[in-house]
Amino acid sequence: MPQIVPVSDFRADVKSVAQYTDAGEVVVLTQNGRPRWAMVDYDEWNASAREQERMIARSILETEAREAKGELHALSADEWRARRAQRRGEQ
């Protein structure tokens, strides 16, 4: 569960808020009572960003491989609309 901290408290005592991110927690800074920013440990954020990039690259490679095998079929706008309408009708 993230720590909720008003930005005024953060400004007053950065070190006490930073202890949460040092412990691996997410800190949500609020402004006027509403969530505005999220703070995380830089190393955690960087690792997460790298993993996300790897997942995207893997997905692209898988899609390209399926396309090369002829397993993918690009839909025209009309085909896409028809399938979408069909799905909505089934719900």
mmCIF file of N, CA, C and O in Angstrom:
data_model
loop_
_atom_site.group_PDB
_atom_site.id
_atom_site.type_symbol
_atom_site.label_atom_id
_atom_site.label_comp_id
_atom_site.label_asym_id
_atom_site.label_seq_id
_atom_site.Cartn_x
_atom_site.Cartn_y
_atom_site.Cartn_z
ATOM 1 N N MET A 1 0.843 -1.168 0.000
ATOM 2 C CA MET A 1 0.000 0.000 0.000
ATOM 3 C C MET A 1 0.893 1.237 0.000
ATOM 4 O O MET A 1 1.812 1.341 0.809
ATOM 5 N N PRO A 2 0.657 2.171 -0.909
ATOM 6 C CA PRO A 2 1.530 3.344 -0.945
ATOM 7 C C PRO A 2 1.321 4.262 0.260
ATOM 8 O O PRO A 2 0.248 4.287 0.858
ATOM 9 N N GLN A 3 2.353 4.971 0.587
ATOM 10 C CA GLN A 3 2.277 5.991 1.633
ATOM 11 C C GLN A 3 1.705 7.261 1.004
ATOM 12 O O GLN A 3 2.167 7.688 -0.051
ATOM 13 N N ILE A 4 0.709 7.851 1.609
ATOM 14 C CA ILE A 4 0.106 9.084 1.124
ATOM 15 C C ILE A 4 0.667 10.240 1.942
ATOM 16 O O ILE A 4 0.549 10.240 3.173
ATOM 17 N N VAL A 5 1.277 11.204 1.268
ATOM 18 C CA VAL A 5 1.936 12.308 1.966
ATOM 19 C C VAL A 5 1.579 13.617 1.263
ATOM 20 O O VAL A 5 1.762 13.738 0.053
ATOM 21 N N PRO A 6 1.096 14.596 1.993
ATOM 22 C CA PRO A 6 0.877 15.913 1.383
ATOM 23 C C PRO A 6 2.219 16.520 0.945
ATOM 24 O O PRO A 6 3.241 16.348 1.622
ATOM 25 N N VAL A 7 2.207 17.211 -0.173
ATOM 26 C CA VAL A 7 3.447 17.782 -0.684
ATOM 27 C C VAL A 7 4.042 18.777 0.306
ATOM 28 O O VAL A 7 5.269 18.914 0.400
ATOM 29 N N SER A 8 3.219 19.437 1.087
ATOM 30 C CA SER A 8 3.733 20.372 2.103
ATOM 31 C C SER A 8 4.568 19.626 3.150
ATOM 32 O O SER A 8 5.612 20.130 3.588
ATOM 33 N N ASP A 9 4.121 18.430 3.550
ATOM 34 C CA ASP A 9 4.907 17.623 4.489
ATOM 35 C C ASP A 9 6.221 17.183 3.856
ATOM 36 O O ASP A 9 7.262 17.146 4.511
ATOM 37 N N PHE A 10 6.166 16.851 2.592
ATOM 38 C CA PHE A 10 7.371 16.438 1.867
ATOM 39 C C PHE A 10 8.380 17.589 1.837
ATOM 40 O O PHE A 10 9.553 17.385 2.106
ATOM 41 N N ARG A 11 7.904 18.770 1.521
ATOM 42 C CA ARG A 11 8.799 19.933 1.474
ATOM 43 C C ARG A 11 9.417 20.212 2.847
ATOM 44 O O ARG A 11 10.580 20.599 2.950
ATOM 45 N N ALA A 12 8.646 20.030 3.885
ATOM 46 C CA ALA A 12 9.116 20.326 5.237
ATOM 47 C C ALA A 12 10.157 19.318 5.724
ATOM 48 O O ALA A 12 11.051 19.678 6.497
ATOM 49 N N ASP A 13 10.027 18.066 5.284
ATOM 50 C CA ASP A 13 10.923 17.032 5.810
ATOM 51 C C ASP A 13 11.141 15.947 4.762
ATOM 52 O O ASP A 13 10.573 14.862 4.839
ATOM 53 N N VAL A 14 11.983 16.256 3.797
ATOM 54 C CA VAL A 14 12.247 15.333 2.688
ATOM 55 C C VAL A 14 12.800 14.000 3.190
ATOM 56 O O VAL A 14 12.391 12.938 2.730
ATOM 57 N N LYS A 15 13.712 14.051 4.142
ATOM 58 C CA LYS A 15 14.363 12.822 4.612
ATOM 59 C C LYS A 15 13.374 11.837 5.226
ATOM 60 O O LYS A 15 13.493 10.634 5.029
ATOM 61 N N SER A 16 12.401 12.324 5.973
ATOM 62 C CA SER A 16 11.459 11.402 6.608
ATOM 63 C C SER A 16 10.568 10.726 5.558
ATOM 64 O O SER A 16 10.163 9.588 5.735
ATOM 65 N N VAL A 17 10.282 11.429 4.467
ATOM 66 C CA VAL A 17 9.478 10.831 3.403
ATOM 67 C C VAL A 17 10.334 9.879 2.571
ATOM 68 O O VAL A 17 9.892 8.804 2.166
ATOM 69 N N ALA A 18 11.588 10.255 2.348
ATOM 70 C CA ALA A 18 12.487 9.422 1.548
ATOM 71 C C ALA A 18 12.721 8.059 2.182
ATOM 72 O O ALA A 18 13.020 7.097 1.468
ATOM 73 N N GLN A 19 12.558 7.952 3.487
ATOM 74 C CA GLN A 19 12.768 6.652 4.137
ATOM 75 C C GLN A 19 11.799 5.601 3.601
ATOM 76 O O GLN A 19 12.109 4.419 3.562
ATOM 77 N N TYR A 20 10.613 6.027 3.180
ATOM 78 C CA TYR A 20 9.649 5.070 2.619
ATOM 79 C C TYR A 20 10.149 4.494 1.304
ATOM 80 O O TYR A 20 10.076 3.297 1.069
ATOM 81 N N THR A 21 10.656 5.361 0.416
ATOM 82 C CA THR A 21 11.160 4.852 -0.860
ATOM 83 C C THR A 21 12.416 4.017 -0.644
ATOM 84 O O THR A 21 12.637 3.049 -1.357
ATOM 85 N N ASP A 22 13.219 4.394 0.347
ATOM 86 C CA ASP A 22 14.409 3.606 0.655
ATOM 87 C C ASP A 22 14.023 2.199 1.102
ATOM 88 O O ASP A 22 14.771 1.245 0.887
ATOM 89 N N ALA A 23 12.842 2.075 1.697
ATOM 90 C CA ALA A 23 12.354 0.770 2.154
ATOM 91 C C ALA A 23 11.594 0.031 1.053
ATOM 92 O O ALA A 23 11.022 -1.014 1.300
ATOM 93 N N GLY A 24 11.568 0.614 -0.151
ATOM 94 C CA GLY A 24 10.914 -0.071 -1.271
ATOM 95 C C GLY A 24 9.443 0.262 -1.436
ATOM 96 O O GLY A 24 8.757 -0.346 -2.252
ATOM 97 N N GLU A 25 8.959 1.214 -0.658
ATOM 98 C CA GLU A 25 7.548 1.589 -0.761
ATOM 99 C C GLU A 25 7.360 2.717 -1.769
ATOM 100 O O GLU A 25 8.284 3.457 -2.068
ATOM 101 N N VAL A 26 6.151 2.836 -2.271
ATOM 102 C CA VAL A 26 5.778 3.940 -3.146
ATOM 103 C C VAL A 26 5.204 5.046 -2.277
ATOM 104 O O VAL A 26 4.459 4.784 -1.339
ATOM 105 N N VAL A 27 5.566 6.283 -2.576
ATOM 106 C CA VAL A 27 5.024 7.434 -1.874
ATOM 107 C C VAL A 27 4.193 8.237 -2.867
ATOM 108 O O VAL A 27 4.674 8.594 -3.940
ATOM 109 N N VAL A 28 2.947 8.477 -2.527
ATOM 110 C CA VAL A 28 2.075 9.308 -3.358
ATOM 111 C C VAL A 28 1.991 10.671 -2.698
ATOM 112 O O VAL A 28 1.563 10.790 -1.553
ATOM 113 N N LEU A 29 2.455 11.681 -3.415
ATOM 114 C CA LEU A 29 2.388 13.045 -2.909
ATOM 115 C C LEU A 29 1.079 13.666 -3.370
ATOM 116 O O LEU A 29 0.697 13.549 -4.534
ATOM 117 N N THR A 30 0.411 14.309 -2.446
ATOM 118 C CA THR A 30 -0.876 14.918 -2.770
ATOM 119 C C THR A 30 -0.753 16.431 -2.761
ATOM 120 O O THR A 30 0.067 16.999 -2.048
ATOM 121 N N GLN A 31 -1.572 17.053 -3.574
ATOM 122 C CA GLN A 31 -1.667 18.501 -3.607
ATOM 123 C C GLN A 31 -3.146 18.851 -3.551
ATOM 124 O O GLN A 31 -3.930 18.327 -4.344
ATOM 125 N N ASN A 32 -3.516 19.685 -2.593
ATOM 126 C CA ASN A 32 -4.929 20.028 -2.378
ATOM 127 C C ASN A 32 -5.779 18.777 -2.142
ATOM 128 O O ASN A 32 -6.909 18.671 -2.623
ATOM 129 N N GLY A 33 -5.198 17.803 -1.465
ATOM 130 C CA GLY A 33 -5.932 16.595 -1.108
ATOM 131 C C GLY A 33 -6.081 15.571 -2.213
ATOM 132 O O GLY A 33 -6.739 14.549 -2.032
ATOM 133 N N ARG A 34 -5.456 15.806 -3.361
ATOM 134 C CA ARG A 34 -5.582 14.868 -4.487
ATOM 135 C C ARG A 34 -4.213 14.327 -4.883
ATOM 136 O O ARG A 34 -3.217 15.063 -4.852
ATOM 137 N N PRO A 35 -4.145 13.060 -5.274
ATOM 138 C CA PRO A 35 -2.862 12.495 -5.729
ATOM 139 C C PRO A 35 -2.311 13.300 -6.896
ATOM 140 O O PRO A 35 -3.040 13.638 -7.823
ATOM 141 N N ARG A 36 -1.018 13.616 -6.820
ATOM 142 C CA ARG A 36 -0.419 14.433 -7.874
ATOM 143 C C ARG A 36 0.851 13.799 -8.429
ATOM 144 O O ARG A 36 1.095 13.832 -9.612
ATOM 145 N N TRP A 37 1.692 13.249 -7.560
ATOM 146 C CA TRP A 37 2.959 12.657 -7.980
ATOM 147 C C TRP A 37 3.166 11.332 -7.249
ATOM 148 O O TRP A 37 2.647 11.125 -6.163
ATOM 149 N N ALA A 38 3.973 10.475 -7.856
ATOM 150 C CA ALA A 38 4.360 9.224 -7.196
ATOM 151 C C ALA A 38 5.884 9.168 -7.143
ATOM 152 O O ALA A 38 6.552 9.506 -8.117
ATOM 153 N N MET A 39 6.392 8.774 -6.005
ATOM 154 C CA MET A 39 7.835 8.641 -5.819
ATOM 155 C C MET A 39 8.165 7.174 -5.580
ATOM 156 O O MET A 39 7.480 6.491 -4.826
ATOM 157 N N VAL A 40 9.204 6.725 -6.247
ATOM 158 C CA VAL A 40 9.715 5.372 -6.033
ATOM 159 C C VAL A 40 11.238 5.443 -5.997
ATOM 160 O O VAL A 40 11.840 6.410 -6.464
ATOM 161 N N ASP A 41 11.839 4.427 -5.467
ATOM 162 C CA ASP A 41 13.285 4.326 -5.473
ATOM 163 C C ASP A 41 13.769 4.284 -6.922
ATOM 164 O O ASP A 41 13.206 3.569 -7.752
ATOM 165 N N TYR A 42 14.798 5.046 -7.250
ATOM 166 C CA TYR A 42 15.273 5.136 -8.627
ATOM 167 C C TYR A 42 15.671 3.773 -9.182
ATOM 168 O O TYR A 42 15.333 3.441 -10.317
ATOM 169 N N ASP A 43 16.388 2.980 -8.422
ATOM 170 C CA ASP A 43 16.834 1.676 -8.915
ATOM 171 C C ASP A 43 15.640 0.772 -9.225
ATOM 172 O O ASP A 43 15.656 0.039 -10.220
ATOM 173 N N GLU A 44 14.603 0.823 -8.387
ATOM 174 C CA GLU A 44 13.391 0.036 -8.660
ATOM 175 C C GLU A 44 12.706 0.518 -9.924
ATOM 176 O O GLU A 44 12.269 -0.268 -10.749
ATOM 177 N N TRP A 45 12.589 1.825 -10.076
ATOM 178 C CA TRP A 45 11.967 2.392 -11.260
ATOM 179 C C TRP A 45 12.747 2.008 -12.508
ATOM 180 O O TRP A 45 12.171 1.600 -13.515
ATOM 181 N N ASN A 46 14.066 2.114 -12.443
ATOM 182 C CA ASN A 46 14.911 1.790 -13.583
ATOM 183 C C ASN A 46 14.784 0.321 -13.965
ATOM 184 O O ASN A 46 14.676 -0.019 -15.148
ATOM 185 N N ALA A 47 14.780 -0.563 -12.979
ATOM 186 C CA ALA A 47 14.625 -1.994 -13.261
ATOM 187 C C ALA A 47 13.261 -2.275 -13.887
ATOM 188 O O ALA A 47 13.140 -3.062 -14.830
ATOM 189 N N SER A 48 12.236 -1.618 -13.385
ATOM 190 C CA SER A 48 10.892 -1.789 -13.928
ATOM 191 C C SER A 48 10.817 -1.290 -15.368
ATOM 192 O O SER A 48 10.212 -1.935 -16.235
ATOM 193 N N ALA A 49 11.435 -0.149 -15.635
ATOM 194 C CA ALA A 49 11.429 0.408 -16.988
ATOM 195 C C ALA A 49 12.170 -0.510 -17.953
ATOM 196 O O ALA A 49 11.713 -0.733 -19.085
ATOM 197 N N ARG A 50 13.295 -1.064 -17.520
ATOM 198 C CA ARG A 50 14.041 -2.003 -18.383
ATOM 199 C C ARG A 50 13.224 -3.248 -18.673
ATOM 200 O O ARG A 50 13.192 -3.737 -19.803
ATOM 201 N N GLU A 51 12.553 -3.775 -17.662
ATOM 202 C CA GLU A 51 11.725 -4.967 -17.857
ATOM 203 C C GLU A 51 10.585 -4.673 -18.827
ATOM 204 O O GLU A 51 10.260 -5.483 -19.680
ATOM 205 N N GLN A 52 9.986 -3.510 -18.690
ATOM 206 C CA GLN A 52 8.901 -3.127 -19.600
ATOM 207 C C GLN A 52 9.418 -3.024 -21.036
ATOM 208 O O GLN A 52 8.766 -3.488 -21.974
ATOM 209 N N GLU A 53 10.596 -2.449 -21.221
ATOM 210 C CA GLU A 53 11.190 -2.368 -22.554
ATOM 211 C C GLU A 53 11.456 -3.752 -23.121
ATOM 212 O O GLU A 53 11.221 -4.006 -24.307
ATOM 213 N N ARG A 54 11.943 -4.680 -22.279
ATOM 214 C CA ARG A 54 12.186 -6.056 -22.737
ATOM 215 C C ARG A 54 10.886 -6.736 -23.154
ATOM 216 O O ARG A 54 10.832 -7.453 -24.154
ATOM 217 N N MET A 55 9.821 -6.501 -22.378
ATOM 218 C CA MET A 55 8.531 -7.112 -22.710
ATOM 219 C C MET A 55 7.994 -6.571 -24.034
ATOM 220 O O MET A 55 7.468 -7.333 -24.854
ATOM 221 N N ILE A 56 8.145 -5.281 -24.260
ATOM 222 C CA ILE A 56 7.694 -4.694 -25.525
ATOM 223 C C ILE A 56 8.506 -5.252 -26.686
ATOM 224 O O ILE A 56 7.946 -5.636 -27.719
ATOM 225 N N ALA A 57 9.817 -5.325 -26.525
ATOM 226 C CA ALA A 57 10.672 -5.870 -27.583
ATOM 227 C C ALA A 57 10.313 -7.324 -27.873
ATOM 228 O O ALA A 57 10.244 -7.749 -29.035
ATOM 229 N N ARG A 58 10.050 -8.108 -26.811
ATOM 230 C CA ARG A 58 9.654 -9.505 -26.984
ATOM 231 C C ARG A 58 8.337 -9.606 -27.750
ATOM 232 O O ARG A 58 8.185 -10.427 -28.647
ATOM 233 N N SER A 59 7.398 -8.745 -27.421
ATOM 234 C CA SER A 59 6.106 -8.743 -28.110
ATOM 235 C C SER A 59 6.266 -8.393 -29.581
ATOM 236 O O SER A 59 5.618 -8.994 -30.445
ATOM 237 N N ILE A 60 7.126 -7.428 -29.864
ATOM 238 C CA ILE A 60 7.366 -7.052 -31.262
ATOM 239 C C ILE A 60 7.968 -8.221 -32.025
ATOM 240 O O ILE A 60 7.537 -8.537 -33.140
ATOM 241 N N LEU A 61 8.953 -8.882 -31.419
ATOM 242 C CA LEU A 61 9.582 -10.030 -32.083
ATOM 243 C C LEU A 61 8.580 -11.160 -32.318
ATOM 244 O O LEU A 61 8.561 -11.788 -33.387
ATOM 245 N N GLU A 62 7.725 -11.428 -31.326
ATOM 246 C CA GLU A 62 6.709 -12.471 -31.484
ATOM 247 C C GLU A 62 5.718 -12.107 -32.586
ATOM 248 O O GLU A 62 5.326 -12.962 -33.384
ATOM 249 N N THR A 63 5.325 -10.854 -32.644
ATOM 250 C CA THR A 63 4.392 -10.403 -33.672
ATOM 251 C C THR A 63 5.025 -10.515 -35.052
ATOM 252 O O THR A 63 4.385 -10.983 -36.007
ATOM 253 N N GLU A 64 6.279 -10.107 -35.165
ATOM 254 C CA GLU A 64 6.975 -10.219 -36.454
ATOM 255 C C GLU A 64 7.103 -11.674 -36.891
ATOM 256 O O GLU A 64 6.948 -11.994 -38.072
ATOM 257 N N ALA A 65 7.371 -12.563 -35.935
ATOM 258 C CA ALA A 65 7.485 -13.988 -36.267
ATOM 259 C C ALA A 65 6.145 -14.537 -36.740
ATOM 260 O O ALA A 65 6.087 -15.288 -37.728
ATOM 261 N N ARG A 66 5.060 -14.165 -36.061
ATOM 262 C CA ARG A 66 3.725 -14.624 -36.475
ATOM 263 C C ARG A 66 3.360 -14.051 -37.843
ATOM 264 O O ARG A 66 2.752 -14.732 -38.665
ATOM 265 N N GLU A 67 3.747 -12.819 -38.078
ATOM 266 C CA GLU A 67 3.470 -12.203 -39.375
ATOM 267 C C GLU A 67 4.230 -12.924 -40.485
ATOM 268 O O GLU A 67 3.679 -13.181 -41.558
ATOM 269 N N ALA A 68 5.484 -13.278 -40.228
ATOM 270 C CA ALA A 68 6.294 -13.988 -41.214
ATOM 271 C C ALA A 68 5.716 -15.369 -41.535
ATOM 272 O O ALA A 68 5.813 -15.849 -42.665
ATOM 273 N N LYS A 69 5.088 -16.001 -40.538
ATOM 274 C CA LYS A 69 4.471 -17.318 -40.740
ATOM 275 C C LYS A 69 3.103 -17.211 -41.407
ATOM 276 O O LYS A 69 2.494 -18.229 -41.730
ATOM 277 N N GLY A 70 2.597 -15.995 -41.541
ATOM 278 C CA GLY A 70 1.287 -15.806 -42.138
ATOM 279 C C GLY A 70 0.144 -16.031 -41.166
ATOM 280 O O GLY A 70 -0.992 -16.242 -41.587
ATOM 281 N N GLU A 71 0.432 -15.969 -39.884
ATOM 282 C CA GLU A 71 -0.590 -16.210 -38.870
ATOM 283 C C GLU A 71 -1.410 -14.957 -38.551
ATOM 284 O O GLU A 71 -2.412 -15.047 -37.863
ATOM 285 N N LEU A 72 -0.970 -13.817 -39.040
ATOM 286 C CA LEU A 72 -1.681 -12.578 -38.745
ATOM 287 C C LEU A 72 -2.384 -12.075 -39.999
ATOM 288 O O LEU A 72 -1.893 -12.217 -41.108
ATOM 289 N N HIS A 73 -3.528 -11.468 -39.784
ATOM 290 C CA HIS A 73 -4.289 -10.899 -40.884
ATOM 291 C C HIS A 73 -4.692 -9.494 -40.489
ATOM 292 O O HIS A 73 -5.349 -9.298 -39.462
ATOM 293 N N ALA A 74 -4.268 -8.520 -41.286
ATOM 294 C CA ALA A 74 -4.635 -7.132 -41.002
ATOM 295 C C ALA A 74 -6.086 -6.921 -41.418
ATOM 296 O O ALA A 74 -6.502 -7.330 -42.503
ATOM 297 N N LEU A 75 -6.851 -6.321 -40.537
ATOM 298 C CA LEU A 75 -8.253 -6.050 -40.827
ATOM 299 C C LEU A 75 -8.413 -4.684 -41.467
ATOM 300 O O LEU A 75 -7.744 -3.729 -41.086
ATOM 301 N N SER A 76 -9.331 -4.604 -42.396
ATOM 302 C CA SER A 76 -9.690 -3.294 -42.923
ATOM 303 C C SER A 76 -10.538 -2.599 -41.860
ATOM 304 O O SER A 76 -11.022 -3.235 -40.920
ATOM 305 N N ALA A 77 -10.728 -1.313 -42.019
ATOM 306 C CA ALA A 77 -11.538 -0.565 -41.059
ATOM 307 C C ALA A 77 -12.953 -1.131 -40.998
ATOM 308 O O ALA A 77 -13.541 -1.248 -39.918
ATOM 309 N N ASP A 78 -13.508 -1.512 -42.144
ATOM 310 C CA ASP A 78 -14.862 -2.079 -42.167
ATOM 311 C C ASP A 78 -14.925 -3.420 -41.439
ATOM 312 O O ASP A 78 -15.861 -3.686 -40.689
ATOM 313 N N GLU A 79 -13.911 -4.279 -41.645
ATOM 314 C CA GLU A 79 -13.879 -5.573 -40.956
ATOM 315 C C GLU A 79 -13.767 -5.363 -39.444
ATOM 316 O O GLU A 79 -14.414 -6.047 -38.663
ATOM 317 N N TRP A 80 -12.926 -4.416 -39.051
ATOM 318 C CA TRP A 80 -12.739 -4.142 -37.633
ATOM 319 C C TRP A 80 -14.043 -3.666 -37.005
ATOM 320 O O TRP A 80 -14.433 -4.127 -35.938
ATOM 321 N N ARG A 81 -14.733 -2.742 -37.676
ATOM 322 C CA ARG A 81 -16.013 -2.242 -37.152
ATOM 323 C C ARG A 81 -17.035 -3.372 -37.040
ATOM 324 O O ARG A 81 -17.790 -3.442 -36.067
ATOM 325 N N ALA A 82 -17.079 -4.251 -38.046
ATOM 326 C CA ALA A 82 -18.039 -5.355 -38.026
ATOM 327 C C ALA A 82 -17.752 -6.286 -36.846
ATOM 328 O O ALA A 82 -18.680 -6.714 -36.142
ATOM 329 N N ARG A 83 -16.483 -6.610 -36.612
ATOM 330 C CA ARG A 83 -16.131 -7.478 -35.484
ATOM 331 C C ARG A 83 -16.448 -6.808 -34.148
ATOM 332 O O ARG A 83 -16.916 -7.440 -33.220
ATOM 333 N N ARG A 84 -16.180 -5.519 -34.090
ATOM 334 C CA ARG A 84 -16.470 -4.770 -32.864
ATOM 335 C C ARG A 84 -17.973 -4.758 -32.585
ATOM 336 O O ARG A 84 -18.410 -4.984 -31.452
ATOM 337 N N ALA A 85 -18.760 -4.521 -33.622
ATOM 338 C CA ALA A 85 -20.220 -4.522 -33.458
ATOM 339 C C ALA A 85 -20.712 -5.901 -33.036
ATOM 340 O O ALA A 85 -21.606 -6.029 -32.195
ATOM 341 N N GLN A 86 -20.107 -6.938 -33.599
ATOM 342 C CA GLN A 86 -20.493 -8.308 -33.248
ATOM 343 C C GLN A 86 -20.182 -8.582 -31.788
ATOM 344 O O GLN A 86 -21.014 -9.153 -31.058
ATOM 345 N N ARG A 87 -19.012 -8.178 -31.314
ATOM 346 C CA ARG A 87 -18.638 -8.383 -29.906
ATOM 347 C C ARG A 87 -19.580 -7.636 -28.985
ATOM 348 O O ARG A 87 -19.985 -8.139 -27.944
ATOM 349 N N ARG A 88 -19.932 -6.428 -29.349
ATOM 350 C CA ARG A 88 -20.842 -5.636 -28.508
ATOM 351 C C ARG A 88 -22.217 -6.275 -28.454
ATOM 352 O O ARG A 88 -22.890 -6.210 -27.442
ATOM 353 N N GLY A 89 -22.637 -6.888 -29.535
ATOM 354 C CA GLY A 89 -23.924 -7.547 -29.565
ATOM 355 C C GLY A 89 -23.965 -8.796 -28.718
ATOM 356 O O GLY A 89 -25.004 -9.180 -28.192
ATOM 357 N N GLU A 90 -22.803 -9.436 -28.538
ATOM 358 C CA GLU A 90 -22.712 -10.662 -27.738
ATOM 359 C C GLU A 90 -22.712 -10.365 -26.241
ATOM 360 O O GLU A 90 -22.988 -11.224 -25.434
ATOM 361 N N GLN A 91 -22.387 -9.147 -25.858
ATOM 362 C CA GLN A 91 -22.270 -8.814 -24.429
ATOM 363 C C GLN A 91 -23.590 -8.567 -23.791
ATOM 364 O O GLN A 91 -24.572 -8.264 -24.144
#
